[in-house]
């Protein structure tokens, strides 16, 4: 079934209609050789991946391939797909009568969305304009609106919405309300995709600052405005906040937040900060500058935070704290880009060159440790070539 599915999906370029994909259930646990010291879950499907840059959880990895939901600066979004091992991303539409350009294309979402997430055999996204939670098959067919948040928003006096994120079977939205000073402020709500909720519930946090560690939610659950600090903790969609972990003055997510420790770079040193035991130096890289850290099940990637146009380098390490090599980013990228990594699979790391986080390049993990890590160019639909130019 897997080989057949890969062959059928690839033939979308020839306008062959896919069949039966909604019955394919991706494996959450994709096998790999993982160090016993690695704190990162191998769950790649249906969650939100820390270290991957994008808006609203715009990347999904299933057993068959990779999906990207790309927002065109509010003008609509496109859903792209590639089989694992392929160098070509396609618009996920198999209609033989479609030119994959207009708004009626199965891969086109005109309402503005940047989320794509697997849950219970389907892909889910959220339409910012209409307020629809949309369920689709893994081949992009049969859109179904499972819930619309508009009535709930009207009842609660919300004036707008932004920053949607879907992960671990839950949709998070930041709603806009007007406070007693007449100011627009954000208010978080969430809705479970399993159908157990009649309507969304109010949250004491904003979904933009909620992350995932495999099946667990970890992120900003409260704040200390007097000291300008944010409180990180564990949150459960049924129980609420289950534990407060640490406080921090920066919520931009330049490291990895786990359930037992957080990981980040300070003065060129990769640090593990255990919530129970305190800080421990893992790797002294000897590098100078201000770096961010992306953590994956089989590697860590370190690169500079402030990314403006000049040559940059990605540094790779395994979870036994050995160097796996480095590679220079010598392609041109937008001067305001906040990160290079827009996707990760067991075999590859996808790289971007633009603010829309469209996949443009990739690195094969098989190059790690060889002394020759190469950056390869991806084939993407022509309509995305303008990104970053």
Short mmCIF file of N, CA, C and O in Angstrom, two decimals, residues 51-54 58-59 66-68 70 80 86-87 89 292 294 296 299-304 307 312-316 326-334 337-345 347-365 367-368 373-380 384 387-388:
data_model
loop_
_atom_site.label_atom_id
_atom_site.label_comp_id
_atom_site.label_asym_id
_atom_site.label_seq_id
_atom_site.Cartn_x
_atom_site.Cartn_y
_atom_site.Cartn_z
N UNK A 51 11.84 24.30 16.58
CA UNK A 51 13.03 24.44 15.75
C UNK A 51 12.71 24.64 14.29
O UNK A 51 13.59 24.97 13.49
N UNK A 52 11.44 24.42 13.90
CA UNK A 52 11.02 24.61 12.51
C UNK A 52 10.32 25.96 12.40
O UNK A 52 9.36 26.24 13.11
N UNK A 53 10.81 26.80 11.50
CA UNK A 53 10.25 28.13 11.33
C UNK A 53 9.07 28.10 10.37
O UNK A 53 9.08 27.39 9.37
N UNK A 54 8.05 28.87 10.69
CA UNK A 54 6.85 28.93 9.87
C UNK A 54 5.73 29.58 10.63
O UNK A 54 5.85 29.84 11.84
N UNK A 58 3.02 25.30 9.91
CA UNK A 58 2.75 25.16 8.47
C UNK A 58 3.42 23.96 7.82
O UNK A 58 3.35 23.80 6.60
N UNK A 59 4.09 23.10 8.61
CA UNK A 59 4.75 21.91 8.07
C UNK A 59 4.21 20.66 8.74
O UNK A 59 3.97 20.64 9.94
N UNK A 66 5.91 14.83 2.96
CA UNK A 66 5.91 16.11 3.66
C UNK A 66 4.90 17.06 3.03
O UNK A 66 4.75 17.12 1.80
N UNK A 67 4.22 17.83 3.90
CA UNK A 67 3.25 18.83 3.47
C UNK A 67 3.71 20.21 3.94
O UNK A 67 4.24 20.35 5.05
N UNK A 68 3.47 21.22 3.11
CA UNK A 68 3.67 22.62 3.50
C UNK A 68 2.42 23.40 3.14
O UNK A 68 1.91 23.29 2.02
N UNK A 70 1.48 27.14 2.59
CA UNK A 70 2.22 28.38 2.40
C UNK A 70 1.28 29.55 2.18
O UNK A 70 0.47 29.55 1.25
N UNK A 80 1.26 22.29 -0.46
CA UNK A 80 2.24 21.58 -1.28
C UNK A 80 2.54 20.22 -0.65
O UNK A 80 2.43 20.03 0.56
N UNK A 86 11.81 12.58 -2.67
CA UNK A 86 11.61 13.33 -3.91
C UNK A 86 12.22 14.72 -3.79
O UNK A 86 12.25 15.31 -2.70
N UNK A 87 12.69 15.27 -4.91
CA UNK A 87 13.20 16.63 -4.96
C UNK A 87 12.14 17.62 -5.44
O UNK A 87 12.45 18.80 -5.62
N UNK A 89 8.28 19.35 -5.05
CA UNK A 89 7.02 19.63 -4.36
C UNK A 89 5.97 20.02 -5.39
O UNK A 89 6.27 20.73 -6.36
N UNK A 292 20.97 30.47 17.94
CA UNK A 292 19.76 29.74 18.29
C UNK A 292 20.00 28.26 18.04
O UNK A 292 20.92 27.87 17.32
N UNK A 294 18.14 24.45 17.18
CA UNK A 294 17.02 23.63 16.73
C UNK A 294 17.33 22.18 17.10
O UNK A 294 18.39 21.67 16.75
N UNK A 296 16.28 18.11 17.14
CA UNK A 296 15.52 17.06 16.48
C UNK A 296 15.91 15.72 17.09
O UNK A 296 16.88 15.63 17.84
N UNK A 299 19.60 14.91 15.91
CA UNK A 299 20.65 15.93 15.79
C UNK A 299 20.20 17.25 16.39
O UNK A 299 19.00 17.48 16.62
N UNK A 300 21.20 18.10 16.66
CA UNK A 300 20.98 19.49 17.02
C UNK A 300 21.58 20.36 15.92
O UNK A 300 22.63 20.00 15.35
N UNK A 301 20.93 21.50 15.62
CA UNK A 301 21.43 22.42 14.62
C UNK A 301 21.57 23.79 15.28
O UNK A 301 20.63 24.29 15.90
N UNK A 302 22.72 24.40 15.12
CA UNK A 302 22.99 25.69 15.73
C UNK A 302 23.34 26.70 14.64
O UNK A 302 24.12 26.40 13.74
N UNK A 303 22.71 27.89 14.71
CA UNK A 303 23.06 28.95 13.76
C UNK A 303 22.68 30.30 14.37
O UNK A 303 21.93 30.37 15.35
N UNK A 304 23.18 31.38 13.79
CA UNK A 304 23.02 32.70 14.38
C UNK A 304 21.56 33.16 14.38
O UNK A 304 20.80 32.85 13.48
N UNK A 307 19.70 37.14 11.38
CA UNK A 307 20.07 36.69 10.05
C UNK A 307 19.82 37.81 9.04
O UNK A 307 18.69 38.08 8.65
N UNK A 312 26.21 32.65 6.12
CA UNK A 312 25.96 32.07 7.43
C UNK A 312 26.32 30.58 7.41
O UNK A 312 26.44 29.97 6.35
N UNK A 313 26.44 30.00 8.61
CA UNK A 313 26.82 28.60 8.71
C UNK A 313 25.88 27.86 9.65
O UNK A 313 25.50 28.38 10.70
N UNK A 314 25.50 26.65 9.25
CA UNK A 314 24.75 25.74 10.11
C UNK A 314 25.72 24.74 10.70
O UNK A 314 26.53 24.13 9.98
N UNK A 315 25.66 24.53 12.01
CA UNK A 315 26.53 23.58 12.71
C UNK A 315 25.68 22.44 13.26
O UNK A 315 24.64 22.68 13.88
N UNK A 316 26.12 21.21 13.05
CA UNK A 316 25.34 20.03 13.42
C UNK A 316 26.07 19.22 14.49
O UNK A 316 27.29 19.03 14.43
N UNK A 326 29.48 20.90 9.39
CA UNK A 326 28.82 22.19 9.18
C UNK A 326 28.67 22.44 7.69
O UNK A 326 29.30 21.77 6.87
N UNK A 327 27.83 23.42 7.37
CA UNK A 327 27.65 23.80 5.96
C UNK A 327 27.35 25.30 5.91
O UNK A 327 26.67 25.83 6.77
N UNK A 328 27.90 25.96 4.91
CA UNK A 328 27.69 27.39 4.74
C UNK A 328 26.44 27.64 3.90
O UNK A 328 26.24 27.00 2.87
N UNK A 329 25.61 28.58 4.37
CA UNK A 329 24.47 29.03 3.60
C UNK A 329 24.97 30.12 2.67
O UNK A 329 25.19 31.26 3.09
N UNK A 330 25.18 29.78 1.41
CA UNK A 330 25.73 30.75 0.48
C UNK A 330 24.71 31.20 -0.56
O UNK A 330 25.03 31.96 -1.47
N UNK A 331 23.43 30.74 -0.42
CA UNK A 331 22.40 31.24 -1.33
C UNK A 331 21.83 32.54 -0.78
O UNK A 331 21.93 32.84 0.41
N UNK A 332 21.21 33.33 -1.65
CA UNK A 332 20.64 34.61 -1.24
C UNK A 332 19.34 34.40 -0.48
O UNK A 332 18.53 33.54 -0.83
N UNK A 333 19.13 35.16 0.59
CA UNK A 333 17.90 35.07 1.35
C UNK A 333 17.45 36.45 1.77
O UNK A 333 18.22 37.42 1.72
N UNK A 334 16.19 36.55 2.15
CA UNK A 334 15.58 37.82 2.53
C UNK A 334 16.29 38.40 3.75
O UNK A 334 16.64 37.67 4.67
N UNK A 337 14.77 37.49 7.36
CA UNK A 337 14.43 36.10 7.66
C UNK A 337 14.82 35.78 9.11
O UNK A 337 15.83 36.26 9.62
N UNK A 338 14.00 34.99 9.79
CA UNK A 338 14.27 34.67 11.20
C UNK A 338 14.81 33.27 11.42
O UNK A 338 15.16 32.92 12.53
N UNK A 339 14.86 32.47 10.37
CA UNK A 339 15.38 31.11 10.52
C UNK A 339 15.45 30.41 9.19
O UNK A 339 14.69 30.71 8.27
N UNK A 340 16.36 29.46 9.07
CA UNK A 340 16.55 28.73 7.82
C UNK A 340 15.73 27.44 7.75
O UNK A 340 15.30 27.03 6.68
N UNK A 341 15.53 26.76 8.87
CA UNK A 341 14.94 25.42 8.86
C UNK A 341 13.42 25.51 8.83
O UNK A 341 12.79 26.03 9.74
N UNK A 342 12.81 25.00 7.75
CA UNK A 342 11.35 25.05 7.62
C UNK A 342 10.71 23.67 7.66
O UNK A 342 9.48 23.56 7.62
N UNK A 343 11.50 22.60 7.76
CA UNK A 343 10.96 21.25 7.85
C UNK A 343 12.04 20.24 8.17
O UNK A 343 13.23 20.50 7.93
N UNK A 344 11.63 19.08 8.73
CA UNK A 344 12.59 18.03 9.09
C UNK A 344 11.92 16.68 9.00
O UNK A 344 10.77 16.51 9.41
N UNK A 345 12.62 15.72 8.40
CA UNK A 345 12.15 14.34 8.30
C UNK A 345 13.27 13.43 8.80
O UNK A 345 14.37 13.90 9.11
N UNK A 347 15.15 11.68 7.11
CA UNK A 347 16.25 11.67 6.16
C UNK A 347 16.78 13.06 5.82
O UNK A 347 17.93 13.18 5.39
N UNK A 348 15.97 14.11 6.00
CA UNK A 348 16.35 15.43 5.47
C UNK A 348 16.04 16.56 6.44
O UNK A 348 15.21 16.43 7.34
N UNK A 349 16.69 17.70 6.17
CA UNK A 349 16.35 18.97 6.78
C UNK A 349 16.05 19.93 5.64
O UNK A 349 16.89 20.14 4.76
N UNK A 350 14.83 20.51 5.63
CA UNK A 350 14.44 21.45 4.59
C UNK A 350 14.83 22.87 4.99
O UNK A 350 14.67 23.26 6.15
N UNK A 351 15.30 23.64 4.01
CA UNK A 351 15.75 25.00 4.24
C UNK A 351 14.94 25.97 3.39
O UNK A 351 14.48 25.64 2.30
N UNK A 352 14.80 27.19 3.90
CA UNK A 352 14.08 28.23 3.19
C UNK A 352 14.99 29.42 2.93
O UNK A 352 16.08 29.53 3.51
N UNK A 353 14.52 30.33 2.06
CA UNK A 353 15.27 31.56 1.79
C UNK A 353 14.37 32.78 1.87
O UNK A 353 14.71 33.85 1.37
N UNK A 354 13.18 32.62 2.48
CA UNK A 354 12.20 33.69 2.40
C UNK A 354 11.33 33.77 3.65
O UNK A 354 11.30 32.84 4.47
N UNK A 355 10.60 34.86 3.79
CA UNK A 355 9.76 35.09 4.95
C UNK A 355 8.51 34.23 4.98
O UNK A 355 7.83 34.14 6.00
N UNK A 356 8.17 33.59 3.85
CA UNK A 356 7.00 32.74 3.79
C UNK A 356 7.34 31.30 4.17
O UNK A 356 6.47 30.44 4.22
N UNK A 357 8.61 31.03 4.39
CA UNK A 357 9.10 29.72 4.82
C UNK A 357 8.76 28.62 3.81
O UNK A 357 8.47 27.49 4.18
N UNK A 358 8.81 28.98 2.53
CA UNK A 358 8.63 27.98 1.48
C UNK A 358 9.88 27.12 1.38
O UNK A 358 11.01 27.63 1.46
N UNK A 359 9.75 25.81 1.20
CA UNK A 359 10.94 24.95 1.06
C UNK A 359 11.63 25.21 -0.27
O UNK A 359 11.01 25.17 -1.33
N UNK A 360 12.92 25.51 -0.22
CA UNK A 360 13.67 25.79 -1.44
C UNK A 360 14.91 24.91 -1.58
O UNK A 360 15.41 24.70 -2.68
N UNK A 361 15.41 24.40 -0.45
CA UNK A 361 16.63 23.59 -0.46
C UNK A 361 16.50 22.48 0.59
O UNK A 361 15.59 22.50 1.41
N UNK A 362 17.43 21.53 0.57
CA UNK A 362 17.44 20.51 1.61
C UNK A 362 18.85 19.97 1.82
O UNK A 362 19.74 20.10 0.97
N UNK A 363 19.04 19.37 2.99
CA UNK A 363 20.29 18.69 3.36
C UNK A 363 19.96 17.24 3.63
O UNK A 363 18.96 16.94 4.31
N UNK A 364 20.74 16.33 3.12
CA UNK A 364 20.59 14.91 3.43
C UNK A 364 21.35 14.60 4.72
O UNK A 364 22.55 14.89 4.83
N UNK A 365 20.69 13.99 5.68
CA UNK A 365 21.35 13.64 6.94
C UNK A 365 22.43 12.58 6.74
O UNK A 365 23.32 12.44 7.58
N UNK A 367 24.76 12.83 4.90
CA UNK A 367 26.04 13.56 4.75
C UNK A 367 26.71 13.83 6.09
O UNK A 367 27.90 14.17 6.14
N UNK A 368 25.96 13.72 7.19
CA UNK A 368 26.53 14.03 8.50
C UNK A 368 27.72 13.12 8.78
O UNK A 368 27.67 11.90 8.59
N UNK A 373 28.95 18.06 3.75
CA UNK A 373 27.50 18.28 3.80
C UNK A 373 27.13 19.23 2.66
O UNK A 373 27.66 20.34 2.57
N UNK A 374 26.23 18.80 1.80
CA UNK A 374 25.85 19.58 0.64
C UNK A 374 24.42 20.11 0.77
O UNK A 374 23.57 19.47 1.41
N UNK A 375 24.17 21.25 0.16
CA UNK A 375 22.83 21.83 0.08
C UNK A 375 22.30 21.59 -1.32
O UNK A 375 22.94 21.95 -2.31
N UNK A 376 21.13 20.94 -1.40
CA UNK A 376 20.52 20.60 -2.69
C UNK A 376 19.31 21.48 -2.94
O UNK A 376 18.59 21.86 -2.02
N UNK A 377 19.06 21.78 -4.21
CA UNK A 377 17.94 22.63 -4.61
C UNK A 377 16.69 21.79 -4.83
O UNK A 377 16.74 20.73 -5.46
N UNK A 378 15.55 22.28 -4.33
CA UNK A 378 14.26 21.63 -4.55
C UNK A 378 13.56 22.24 -5.76
O UNK A 378 13.78 23.40 -6.11
N UNK A 379 12.71 21.45 -6.39
CA UNK A 379 11.81 21.95 -7.42
C UNK A 379 10.49 22.29 -6.76
O UNK A 379 9.87 21.45 -6.12
N UNK A 380 10.06 23.55 -6.90
CA UNK A 380 8.80 24.01 -6.33
C UNK A 380 7.98 24.64 -7.44
O UNK A 380 8.52 25.07 -8.47
N UNK A 384 5.86 30.13 -6.65
CA UNK A 384 6.56 30.43 -5.41
C UNK A 384 7.98 30.91 -5.64
O UNK A 384 8.70 31.20 -4.71
N UNK A 387 9.22 34.24 -4.00
CA UNK A 387 9.45 34.37 -2.57
C UNK A 387 10.90 34.77 -2.31
O UNK A 387 11.83 34.13 -2.76
N UNK A 388 11.06 35.82 -1.54
CA UNK A 388 12.40 36.25 -1.16
C UNK A 388 13.09 37.08 -2.20
O UNK A 388 14.20 37.54 -1.99
#
